[in-house]
């Protein structure tokens, strides 16, 4: 007899607007407070204290335009945020400060979230959608120099890039980029040569989100239709479809694989969060709490496995925090 | 009657005379039932007999030709037999030509389909006669396409002509079609227009079937005309005429090309119901039968049975519904609202009454935003619910809109339908809520709406009786609770505004002019409202107004409108109490009676005549009933 799905451990209220992005920063040493960063449609970034469940600070750096991507660079004092005001802001939050150190003007009016990858100490690569319609630009931070611009070939008709993921094989070799496009295909790019290694049409509709497991070289993508597509990378660096999974309701906004690669979570347009086992895509749970589209899901980076959390932000202005499958 | 086969020339003109005289006297059946089969047999293989037969018929005097010819045509076992018997009579004899091409096809319409097939098949069989076939087809099409014929001729005649056209078409060969393609196309277009203009569905269907067939024949490779209509027996019969069956006996004397023509005019027509049932089962990707045991995947799934398809919830308050229907961009919510609206209106009558006119306005203008099943019905039921909840104001609104500018014909007819359905609901005595009904049975639950002393005493008496009677068995007591006729107070509001402005044309809506389909529906609606108003206070006034209305429109050319007018009279006779009819509306009744007699005798439409007769009978019964009551 299966148990009914669990309730959220707690719910964070107070953003006042749709929550578009979440990022945990809980891996710090003991005195550091576990923190959750959330970006909302009203342009504010809320810094939540997960011990008191209250907002510690609210950062306003995007001129009241929606913030749709948040990452931390190294520690939780360095925040990277992207907003619809066509800017990427780098924040310095150490010692109670809340100032924008640097910003990059992306000239892109789309919704594609950036992807950040640490390549060396103090050096980061960020991939973002560029000004021209189908292009992806890769910059190095903090120097803000352009590494390459990835242009699909003429006539490819991929549409806008919808979601990006920078990754490296475990040997620390050259970084690669996976990009999901508007026409439903996922393309693997080689950054140093600036050309596409493989392209796979996974969906009939635009790819809304994707995530990749670099150990197993297997990835998953979700789109506005009912199908989740799981694909893998073989030795020749070619993408091929491994499996598909059909959902009850159409529309996925976000997919995240937990850092221990055991489970993954999807955020759905049908207000539900779905948990699957990553090994075999076994459906594990359907978490039904929100009353509007869930925009983002994120797993925490707690060092202690039993403290791990899952957060989901939704259009109904709430962030639900769940503690699920923490025993493994 | 047997003939002596002799080698000599004999004159058989005497026999022709006898034959003609007998036929004209009306004895066709007796003599021809013997003669025709024998001749048919004899002429099958023997050319001499054929010539004798032809000579026989040629010598029949003109004044008797029609009777003889008609008899032959009716009794011949098939078109080829007729051809053998008559030969080229129609070409040689003017009177025969007239009878075959004009009289039997255009002036009479009582003959069976078999006769038509014989006749036209006969014309088609010989090259000399095919010219006549084409001529006949042209004339038939002209008649079929003339708008006055469509309006004034009886439906049976129109059906007959349609059948004749279809048979002719089935006989046409390619080169002939080529030569008269333009003409066929032109007459078809004209004809289709007149037919579709008619109010009677039967005429419209006839027009559609014939037009489709003509179009299929002349455009064999291009896009064909295709109408949507219900197939019934009549339509199927008409369509079967297009498929020619080969003759039962093959006659060696017939020229070869005719035989071939028959063989391939059994076309695989609309019998291509072999719609390729493209049930190529899509190969479902099989779920992987997880044979592998995963030892370290020990994650136990939770219960996911609640994970169903998402349904948007409909709003719960009437005012929310109004908001969603007028402004919302959310189509899921809009759909859910439309589906839930009727029940919400019925459950919240007080709330509905506050916004009834607004809601009626929104519903009248509501258009289908997404593809819901049964949208028209949902909208109509919601409108009826609103109308029955607040009859007077909403009826006032709807009737005023009926005569306003800038509505489509469909919307105006919807208004009429909604008024009728609501009137029906209001005039029936069933209680509107289940709770009301059960409360009336249980004397202990006190839900008295007003201090109605009449109900009190009944309850007290019932209780007294109950306490004093010993019940051995309680059977099923079917007590019909009566409730006041809710239509009584509003009947006038439904009826009179509709009748008021019918003769005032607006720029976009002219009831007496070309929008006669709406006039027809209006008249039928008035008849129904009149009927439902029986036992209301306003019924006499309504009756009088309706009789005057009928009088003004009695010579309308459209038969649907006339049928409506006649049903109005029936409703008046049935609803208005007899005494009131005789006292208040005597002159109108007398005038109506004389008009009804006229209609019964002279109206071309069969239904009109029948209705007029029924009305006269009703009047007679009424008079008899009133005479027997001692005044």
CSV table of N, CA and C in Angstrom, one decimal, chain A residues 45 59-62 69-71 73 77-83 85-93 97-106 116 122 124 126 128 139-145:
chain,number,residue,atom,x,y,z
A,45,UNK,N,15.3,40.1,-5.7
A,45,UNK,CA,16.0,38.8,-5.3
A,45,UNK,C,15.9,38.7,-3.8
A,59,UNK,N,17.2,42.1,-2.7
A,59,UNK,CA,18.1,42.8,-3.6
A,59,UNK,C,17.3,43.3,-4.8
A,60,UNK,N,17.5,44.6,-5.1
A,60,UNK,CA,16.8,45.1,-6.2
A,60,UNK,C,17.8,45.7,-7.2
A,61,UNK,N,18.1,44.9,-8.2
A,61,UNK,CA,19.1,45.3,-9.1
A,61,UNK,C,18.7,45.3,-10.5
A,62,UNK,N,17.5,44.9,-10.8
A,62,UNK,CA,17.2,44.7,-12.2
A,62,UNK,C,16.0,45.6,-12.6
A,69,UNK,N,17.2,34.1,-13.6
A,69,UNK,CA,18.3,33.1,-13.4
A,69,UNK,C,19.1,33.5,-12.2
A,70,UNK,N,19.4,32.6,-11.3
A,70,UNK,CA,20.3,32.9,-10.2
A,70,UNK,C,21.3,31.8,-10.0
A,71,UNK,N,22.6,32.2,-9.8
A,71,UNK,CA,23.6,31.2,-9.5
A,71,UNK,C,24.5,31.8,-8.4
A,73,UNK,N,28.6,32.0,-7.3
A,73,UNK,CA,29.9,31.7,-7.8
A,73,UNK,C,30.8,31.5,-6.7
A,77,UNK,N,28.5,34.5,-1.1
A,77,UNK,CA,28.7,36.0,-1.1
A,77,UNK,C,28.8,36.5,-2.5
A,78,UNK,N,28.9,35.6,-3.4
A,78,UNK,CA,29.0,36.0,-4.8
A,78,UNK,C,27.8,35.5,-5.6
A,79,UNK,N,27.0,36.5,-5.9
A,79,UNK,CA,25.7,36.0,-6.6
A,79,UNK,C,25.7,36.5,-8.0
A,80,UNK,N,25.2,35.7,-8.9
A,80,UNK,CA,25.1,36.0,-10.3
A,80,UNK,C,23.6,36.0,-10.6
A,81,UNK,N,23.1,37.1,-11.1
A,81,UNK,CA,21.7,37.1,-11.4
A,81,UNK,C,21.5,37.6,-12.9
A,82,UNK,N,20.4,37.2,-13.5
A,82,UNK,CA,20.1,37.6,-14.8
A,82,UNK,C,18.6,38.0,-14.8
A,83,UNK,N,18.4,39.2,-15.5
A,83,UNK,CA,17.0,39.7,-15.5
A,83,UNK,C,16.6,40.1,-16.8
A,85,UNK,N,15.8,42.9,-17.8
A,85,UNK,CA,16.3,44.2,-18.2
A,85,UNK,C,17.6,44.0,-19.1
A,86,UNK,N,17.8,42.9,-19.6
A,86,UNK,CA,18.9,42.5,-20.5
A,86,UNK,C,20.2,42.6,-19.8
A,87,UNK,N,20.2,42.5,-18.5
A,87,UNK,CA,21.5,42.6,-17.8
A,87,UNK,C,21.8,41.4,-17.0
A,88,UNK,N,23.1,41.1,-16.8
A,88,UNK,CA,23.5,40.1,-15.9
A,88,UNK,C,24.3,40.9,-14.8
A,89,UNK,N,23.9,40.6,-13.5
A,89,UNK,CA,24.5,41.4,-12.4
A,89,UNK,C,25.4,40.4,-11.6
A,90,UNK,N,26.5,40.9,-11.2
A,90,UNK,CA,27.3,40.1,-10.2
A,90,UNK,C,27.4,40.9,-8.9
A,91,UNK,N,26.9,40.2,-7.9
A,91,UNK,CA,26.7,40.9,-6.6
A,91,UNK,C,27.8,40.5,-5.6
A,92,UNK,N,28.0,41.4,-4.7
A,92,UNK,CA,28.9,41.1,-3.6
A,92,UNK,C,28.1,41.2,-2.4
A,93,UNK,N,27.9,40.1,-1.7
A,93,UNK,CA,27.0,40.1,-0.6
A,93,UNK,C,27.7,39.8,0.7
A,97,UNK,N,26.8,43.4,2.8
A,97,UNK,CA,26.7,44.3,1.7
A,97,UNK,C,25.7,43.8,0.7
A,98,UNK,N,25.2,44.7,-0.1
A,98,UNK,CA,24.3,44.2,-1.1
A,98,UNK,C,24.5,45.1,-2.3
A,99,UNK,N,25.6,44.9,-3.0
A,99,UNK,CA,25.9,45.9,-4.1
A,99,UNK,C,26.2,45.1,-5.3
A,100,UNK,N,26.0,45.7,-6.4
A,100,UNK,CA,26.3,45.1,-7.7
A,100,UNK,C,27.7,45.4,-8.1
A,101,UNK,N,28.5,44.4,-8.2
A,101,UNK,CA,30.0,44.7,-8.4
A,101,UNK,C,30.1,45.0,-9.9
A,102,UNK,N,29.5,44.2,-10.7
A,102,UNK,CA,29.8,44.3,-12.1
A,102,UNK,C,28.5,43.8,-12.9
A,103,UNK,N,28.4,44.3,-14.1
A,103,UNK,CA,27.2,43.8,-14.8
A,103,UNK,C,27.6,43.7,-16.3
A,104,UNK,N,26.9,42.8,-16.9
A,104,UNK,CA,27.1,42.5,-18.4
A,104,UNK,C,25.8,42.8,-19.1
A,105,UNK,N,25.9,43.6,-20.1
A,105,UNK,CA,24.7,43.9,-20.9
A,105,UNK,C,24.6,42.9,-22.0
A,106,UNK,N,23.6,42.1,-21.9
A,106,UNK,CA,23.5,40.9,-22.9
A,106,UNK,C,22.8,41.3,-24.2
A,116,UNK,N,26.3,28.5,-16.0
A,116,UNK,CA,27.6,28.9,-15.4
A,116,UNK,C,28.5,27.6,-15.2
A,122,UNK,N,38.6,30.9,-9.7
A,122,UNK,CA,38.4,32.3,-10.0
A,122,UNK,C,38.0,32.5,-11.5
A,124,UNK,N,35.4,31.6,-14.6
A,124,UNK,CA,34.1,31.0,-14.9
A,124,UNK,C,33.7,31.2,-16.4
A,126,UNK,N,30.4,31.6,-18.8
A,126,UNK,CA,28.9,31.7,-18.7
A,126,UNK,C,28.4,31.7,-20.2
A,128,UNK,N,25.2,32.3,-22.6
A,128,UNK,CA,23.9,33.0,-22.6
A,128,UNK,C,23.5,33.2,-24.1
A,139,UNK,N,31.0,33.7,-22.5
A,139,UNK,CA,31.9,34.7,-22.0
A,139,UNK,C,32.7,34.1,-20.8
A,140,UNK,N,33.8,34.7,-20.6
A,140,UNK,CA,34.6,34.3,-19.4
A,140,UNK,C,34.3,35.4,-18.4
A,141,UNK,N,34.1,34.9,-17.1
A,141,UNK,CA,34.0,35.8,-16.0
A,141,UNK,C,35.1,35.6,-15.1
A,142,UNK,N,35.6,36.6,-14.4
A,142,UNK,CA,35.1,37.9,-14.3
A,142,UNK,C,35.7,38.9,-15.4
A,143,UNK,N,36.4,38.3,-16.3
A,143,UNK,CA,37.0,39.3,-17.3
A,143,UNK,C,36.1,39.7,-18.3
A,144,UNK,N,35.0,39.1,-18.5
A,144,UNK,CA,34.0,39.4,-19.5
A,144,UNK,C,34.5,39.4,-20.9
A,145,UNK,N,35.5,38.6,-21.1
A,145,UNK,CA,35.9,38.4,-22.5
A,145,UNK,C,35.1,37.3,-23.2
